[in-house]
């Protein structure tokens, strides 16, 4: 009856909340990653992800500052798009293709 419907709604909302929290965490981690790449490119020692220092430093040698900033802007755009009512899977796919493309 009603109790079961309430429990279903509760767990549905809880699951969605966890999902949105994890998604936001993923976006913030991507932002921290590319910010660390930018720091490495410009010789700044501080890192948000110190355990990834070698990887971000290696990436910093492959891209110019302008290319890194473009990728950071893409992460910011993805974060903004996900805050709006758009097709989530498409937004993530397009952003990842842009952020992680070889160009």
CSV table of N, CA and C in Angstrom, one decimal:
chain,number,residue,atom,x,y,z
A,1,UNK,N,0.8,-1.2,0.0
A,1,UNK,CA,0.0,0.0,0.0
A,1,UNK,C,0.8,1.3,0.0
A,2,UNK,N,0.3,2.2,0.8
A,2,UNK,CA,0.9,3.5,0.8
A,2,UNK,C,2.3,3.5,1.4
A,3,UNK,N,2.5,2.7,2.4
A,3,UNK,CA,3.8,2.6,3.1
A,3,UNK,C,4.9,2.2,2.0
A,4,UNK,N,4.6,1.2,1.2
A,4,UNK,CA,5.5,0.7,0.2
A,4,UNK,C,5.8,1.8,-0.8
A,5,UNK,N,4.7,2.5,-1.2
A,5,UNK,CA,4.9,3.6,-2.2
A,5,UNK,C,5.8,4.7,-1.6
A,6,UNK,N,5.7,5.0,-0.3
A,6,UNK,CA,6.5,6.0,0.3
A,6,UNK,C,8.0,5.5,0.4
A,7,UNK,N,8.2,4.3,0.7
A,7,UNK,CA,9.5,3.7,0.8
A,7,UNK,C,10.2,3.8,-0.6
A,8,UNK,N,9.4,3.4,-1.6
A,8,UNK,CA,9.9,3.4,-3.0
A,8,UNK,C,10.4,4.8,-3.4
A,9,UNK,N,9.5,5.8,-3.1
A,9,UNK,CA,9.9,7.2,-3.4
A,9,UNK,C,11.1,7.7,-2.6
A,10,UNK,N,11.2,7.3,-1.3
A,10,UNK,CA,12.3,7.6,-0.5
A,10,UNK,C,13.6,7.1,-1.1
A,11,UNK,N,13.6,5.8,-1.4
A,11,UNK,CA,14.9,5.2,-2.0
A,11,UNK,C,15.2,5.7,-3.4
A,12,UNK,N,14.2,6.0,-4.1
A,12,UNK,CA,14.4,6.6,-5.4
A,12,UNK,C,15.1,8.0,-5.3
A,13,UNK,N,14.6,8.8,-4.4
A,13,UNK,CA,15.2,10.1,-4.1
A,13,UNK,C,16.6,10.0,-3.6
A,14,UNK,N,16.8,9.0,-2.7
A,14,UNK,CA,18.1,8.8,-2.1
A,14,UNK,C,19.1,8.4,-3.1
A,15,UNK,N,18.7,7.5,-4.0
A,15,UNK,CA,19.6,7.0,-5.1
A,15,UNK,C,20.0,8.2,-6.0
A,16,UNK,N,19.0,9.0,-6.4
A,16,UNK,CA,19.3,10.1,-7.2
A,16,UNK,C,20.2,11.1,-6.6
A,17,UNK,N,20.0,11.3,-5.3
A,17,UNK,CA,20.9,12.2,-4.6
A,17,UNK,C,22.3,11.7,-4.5
A,18,UNK,N,22.5,10.4,-4.3
A,18,UNK,CA,23.8,9.9,-4.3
A,18,UNK,C,24.5,10.0,-5.6
A,19,UNK,N,23.7,9.7,-6.7
A,19,UNK,CA,24.2,9.8,-8.0
A,19,UNK,C,24.7,11.2,-8.3
A,20,UNK,N,23.8,12.2,-8.0
A,20,UNK,CA,24.2,13.6,-8.3
A,20,UNK,C,25.4,14.0,-7.5
A,21,UNK,N,25.5,13.5,-6.3
A,21,UNK,CA,26.7,13.8,-5.5
A,21,UNK,C,28.0,13.2,-6.1
A,22,UNK,N,27.9,12.0,-6.6
A,22,UNK,CA,29.0,11.4,-7.2
A,22,UNK,C,29.4,12.1,-8.5
A,23,UNK,N,28.4,12.4,-9.3
A,23,UNK,CA,28.7,13.1,-10.6
A,23,UNK,C,29.4,14.4,-10.3
A,24,UNK,N,28.9,15.2,-9.3
A,24,UNK,CA,29.5,16.5,-9.0
A,24,UNK,C,31.0,16.2,-8.5
A,25,UNK,N,31.2,15.2,-7.8
A,25,UNK,CA,32.6,14.8,-7.3
A,25,UNK,C,33.5,14.5,-8.5
A,26,UNK,N,32.9,13.8,-9.5
A,26,UNK,CA,33.7,13.5,-10.7
A,26,UNK,C,34.1,14.7,-11.5
A,27,UNK,N,33.2,15.7,-11.6
A,27,UNK,CA,33.5,16.9,-12.3
A,27,UNK,C,34.5,17.7,-11.6
A,28,UNK,N,34.4,17.8,-10.2
A,28,UNK,CA,35.4,18.5,-9.4
A,28,UNK,C,36.8,17.9,-9.5
A,29,UNK,N,36.8,16.5,-9.6
A,29,UNK,CA,38.1,15.8,-9.7
A,29,UNK,C,38.7,16.2,-11.1
A,30,UNK,N,37.9,16.2,-12.1
A,30,UNK,CA,38.4,16.5,-13.4
A,30,UNK,C,39.0,18.0,-13.4
A,31,UNK,N,38.2,18.8,-12.8
A,31,UNK,CA,38.7,20.2,-12.7
A,31,UNK,C,40.0,20.3,-11.9
A,32,UNK,N,40.1,19.6,-10.8
A,32,UNK,CA,41.3,19.6,-10.0
A,32,UNK,C,42.5,19.0,-10.8
A,33,UNK,N,42.2,18.0,-11.6
A,33,UNK,CA,43.2,17.3,-12.4
A,33,UNK,C,43.8,18.3,-13.4
A,34,UNK,N,43.0,19.0,-14.2
A,34,UNK,CA,43.4,19.9,-15.2
A,34,UNK,C,44.1,21.1,-14.6
A,35,UNK,N,43.6,21.5,-13.4
A,35,UNK,CA,44.2,22.7,-12.7
A,35,UNK,C,45.6,22.3,-12.3
A,36,UNK,N,45.8,21.0,-11.9
A,36,UNK,CA,47.1,20.6,-11.5
A,36,UNK,C,48.0,20.5,-12.7
A,37,UNK,N,47.5,20.1,-13.9
A,37,UNK,CA,48.3,20.1,-15.1
A,37,UNK,C,48.7,21.5,-15.4
A,38,UNK,N,47.8,22.5,-15.3
A,38,UNK,CA,48.2,23.9,-15.5
A,38,UNK,C,49.2,24.4,-14.6
A,39,UNK,N,49.1,24.0,-13.3
A,39,UNK,CA,50.1,24.4,-12.3
A,39,UNK,C,51.5,23.8,-12.7
A,40,UNK,N,51.5,22.5,-13.1
A,40,UNK,CA,52.7,21.9,-13.5
A,40,UNK,C,53.3,22.6,-14.7
A,41,UNK,N,52.5,22.9,-15.6
A,41,UNK,CA,53.0,23.6,-16.8
A,41,UNK,C,53.7,24.9,-16.5
A,42,UNK,N,53.2,25.6,-15.4
A,42,UNK,CA,53.7,26.9,-15.1
A,42,UNK,C,54.7,26.8,-13.9
A,43,UNK,N,55.1,25.6,-13.5
A,43,UNK,CA,56.1,25.5,-12.5
A,43,UNK,C,55.6,25.8,-11.0
A,44,UNK,N,54.3,25.6,-10.8
A,44,UNK,CA,53.8,25.8,-9.5
A,44,UNK,C,53.8,24.5,-8.7
A,45,UNK,N,54.3,24.5,-7.5
A,45,UNK,CA,54.5,23.2,-6.8
A,45,UNK,C,53.2,22.7,-6.2
A,46,UNK,N,52.3,23.6,-5.8
A,46,UNK,CA,51.1,23.2,-5.1
A,46,UNK,C,50.2,22.3,-6.0
A,47,UNK,N,49.6,21.2,-5.4
A,47,UNK,CA,48.7,20.4,-6.2
A,47,UNK,C,47.5,20.1,-5.4
A,48,UNK,N,46.4,20.0,-6.0
A,48,UNK,CA,45.1,19.5,-5.4
A,48,UNK,C,45.1,18.0,-5.3
A,49,UNK,N,45.8,17.3,-6.2
A,49,UNK,CA,45.8,15.9,-6.3
A,49,UNK,C,47.3,15.5,-6.2
A,50,UNK,N,47.9,15.5,-5.0
A,50,UNK,CA,49.3,15.2,-4.9
A,50,UNK,C,49.7,13.8,-5.3
A,51,UNK,N,48.8,12.9,-5.2
A,51,UNK,CA,49.1,11.5,-5.6
A,51,UNK,C,49.2,11.3,-7.1
A,52,UNK,N,48.7,12.3,-7.9
A,52,UNK,CA,48.8,12.3,-9.3
A,52,UNK,C,49.8,13.2,-9.9
A,53,UNK,N,50.8,13.7,-9.0
A,53,UNK,CA,51.7,14.7,-9.4
A,53,UNK,C,52.6,14.3,-10.6
A,54,UNK,N,53.0,13.0,-10.7
A,54,UNK,CA,53.8,12.6,-11.9
A,54,UNK,C,53.0,12.6,-13.1
A,55,UNK,N,51.8,12.1,-13.0
A,55,UNK,CA,50.9,12.0,-14.2
A,55,UNK,C,50.5,13.4,-14.7
A,56,UNK,N,50.2,14.3,-13.8
A,56,UNK,CA,49.8,15.7,-14.3
A,56,UNK,C,51.1,16.4,-14.8
A,57,UNK,N,52.2,16.2,-14.2
A,57,UNK,CA,53.5,16.8,-14.7
A,57,UNK,C,53.8,16.3,-16.1
A,58,UNK,N,53.6,15.0,-16.4
A,58,UNK,CA,53.8,14.4,-17.7
A,58,UNK,C,52.9,15.0,-18.7
A,59,UNK,N,51.6,15.2,-18.4
A,59,UNK,CA,50.6,15.7,-19.3
A,59,UNK,C,51.0,17.2,-19.6
A,60,UNK,N,51.5,17.9,-18.6
A,60,UNK,CA,51.8,19.3,-18.7
A,60,UNK,C,52.9,19.5,-19.8
A,61,UNK,N,53.7,18.5,-20.1
A,61,UNK,CA,54.7,18.7,-21.1
A,61,UNK,C,54.1,18.5,-22.5
A,62,UNK,N,53.0,17.9,-22.6
A,62,UNK,CA,52.4,17.6,-23.9
A,62,UNK,C,51.5,18.7,-24.4
A,63,UNK,N,51.0,19.6,-23.5
A,63,UNK,CA,50.1,20.6,-23.9
A,63,UNK,C,50.6,22.0,-23.6
A,64,UNK,N,50.2,23.0,-24.4
A,64,UNK,CA,50.5,24.4,-24.1
A,64,UNK,C,49.6,24.9,-23.1
A,65,UNK,N,49.9,26.0,-22.5
A,65,UNK,CA,49.0,26.6,-21.5
A,65,UNK,C,47.6,26.9,-22.1
A,66,UNK,N,47.6,27.4,-23.3
A,66,UNK,CA,46.3,27.7,-24.0
A,66,UNK,C,45.5,26.4,-24.1
A,67,UNK,N,46.1,25.3,-24.5
A,67,UNK,CA,45.4,24.0,-24.7
A,67,UNK,C,44.8,23.5,-23.3
A,68,UNK,N,45.6,23.7,-22.3
A,68,UNK,CA,45.2,23.3,-20.9
A,68,UNK,C,44.0,24.1,-20.5
A,69,UNK,N,44.1,25.4,-20.7
A,69,UNK,CA,43.0,26.4,-20.3
A,69,UNK,C,41.7,26.0,-21.1
A,70,UNK,N,41.9,25.6,-22.4
A,70,UNK,CA,40.7,25.2,-23.2
A,70,UNK,C,40.0,24.0,-22.6
A,71,UNK,N,40.8,23.1,-22.1
A,71,UNK,CA,40.2,21.9,-21.5
A,71,UNK,C,39.5,22.2,-20.1
A,72,UNK,N,40.2,23.1,-19.4
A,72,UNK,CA,39.5,23.6,-18.1
A,72,UNK,C,38.2,24.2,-18.4
A,73,UNK,N,38.2,25.1,-19.4
A,73,UNK,CA,36.9,25.7,-19.8
A,73,UNK,C,35.8,24.7,-20.2
A,74,UNK,N,36.2,23.6,-20.9
A,74,UNK,CA,35.3,22.6,-21.2
A,74,UNK,C,34.7,21.9,-20.0
A,75,UNK,N,35.6,21.7,-19.0
A,75,UNK,CA,35.1,21.1,-17.7
A,75,UNK,C,34.1,22.0,-17.0
A,76,UNK,N,34.4,23.3,-17.0
A,76,UNK,CA,33.5,24.3,-16.5
A,76,UNK,C,32.2,24.4,-17.2
A,77,UNK,N,32.2,24.3,-18.6
A,77,UNK,CA,31.0,24.3,-19.4
A,77,UNK,C,30.2,23.0,-19.1
A,78,UNK,N,30.8,21.9,-18.9
A,78,UNK,CA,30.1,20.7,-18.6
A,78,UNK,C,29.4,20.8,-17.2
A,79,UNK,N,30.1,21.4,-16.3
A,79,UNK,CA,29.5,21.6,-14.9
A,79,UNK,C,28.3,22.5,-15.1
A,80,UNK,N,28.4,23.5,-15.9
A,80,UNK,CA,27.3,24.4,-16.0
A,80,UNK,C,26.1,23.8,-16.8
A,81,UNK,N,26.4,23.0,-17.8
A,81,UNK,CA,25.4,22.3,-18.6
A,81,UNK,C,24.6,21.3,-17.7
A,82,UNK,N,25.3,20.6,-16.9
A,82,UNK,CA,24.7,19.6,-16.0
A,82,UNK,C,23.8,20.2,-15.0
A,83,UNK,N,24.0,21.5,-14.7
A,83,UNK,CA,23.1,22.2,-13.8
A,83,UNK,C,21.8,22.6,-14.4
A,84,UNK,N,21.8,22.5,-15.8
A,84,UNK,CA,20.5,22.8,-16.5
A,84,UNK,C,19.8,21.5,-16.9
A,85,UNK,N,18.7,21.7,-17.5
A,85,UNK,CA,17.9,20.5,-17.9
A,85,UNK,C,18.2,20.2,-19.4
A,86,UNK,N,19.4,19.5,-19.5
A,86,UNK,CA,19.8,19.1,-20.9
A,86,UNK,C,20.1,17.6,-20.8
A,87,UNK,N,20.3,17.0,-22.0
A,87,UNK,CA,20.5,15.6,-22.1
A,87,UNK,C,21.9,15.3,-21.5
A,88,UNK,N,21.9,14.7,-20.3
A,88,UNK,CA,23.1,14.4,-19.6
A,88,UNK,C,24.2,13.6,-20.3
A,89,UNK,N,23.7,12.5,-20.9
A,89,UNK,CA,24.7,11.6,-21.5
A,89,UNK,C,25.4,12.3,-22.7
A,90,UNK,N,24.6,13.0,-23.5
A,90,UNK,CA,25.2,13.7,-24.6
A,90,UNK,C,26.1,14.8,-24.2
A,91,UNK,N,25.8,15.6,-23.1
A,91,UNK,CA,26.7,16.6,-22.6
A,91,UNK,C,28.0,16.0,-22.1
A,92,UNK,N,27.9,14.9,-21.4
A,92,UNK,CA,29.2,14.3,-20.9
A,92,UNK,C,30.0,13.7,-22.1
A,93,UNK,N,29.3,13.1,-23.1
A,93,UNK,CA,30.1,12.6,-24.2
A,93,UNK,C,30.8,13.7,-25.0
A,94,UNK,N,30.1,14.7,-25.3
A,94,UNK,CA,30.7,15.8,-26.1
A,94,UNK,C,31.8,16.4,-25.3
A,95,UNK,N,31.6,16.7,-24.0
A,95,UNK,CA,32.7,17.3,-23.1
A,95,UNK,C,33.9,16.4,-23.1
A,96,UNK,N,33.7,15.1,-22.9
A,96,UNK,CA,34.9,14.2,-22.8
A,96,UNK,C,35.6,14.1,-24.1
A,97,UNK,N,34.9,14.1,-25.2
A,97,UNK,CA,35.6,14.1,-26.5
A,97,UNK,C,36.4,15.3,-26.7
A,98,UNK,N,35.9,16.5,-26.2
A,98,UNK,CA,36.6,17.7,-26.3
A,98,UNK,C,37.8,17.7,-25.3
A,99,UNK,N,37.6,17.4,-24.1
A,99,UNK,CA,38.6,17.4,-23.1
A,99,UNK,C,39.7,16.5,-23.3
A,100,UNK,N,39.4,15.3,-23.8
A,100,UNK,CA,40.5,14.3,-23.9
A,100,UNK,C,40.9,14.0,-25.4
A,101,UNK,N,40.5,14.9,-26.3
A,101,UNK,CA,41.0,14.7,-27.7
A,101,UNK,C,42.4,15.0,-27.8
A,102,UNK,N,43.1,14.5,-28.8
A,102,UNK,CA,44.5,14.7,-29.0
A,102,UNK,C,44.9,16.1,-29.3
A,103,UNK,N,44.0,16.9,-29.9
A,103,UNK,CA,44.3,18.3,-30.3
A,103,UNK,C,44.7,19.1,-29.1
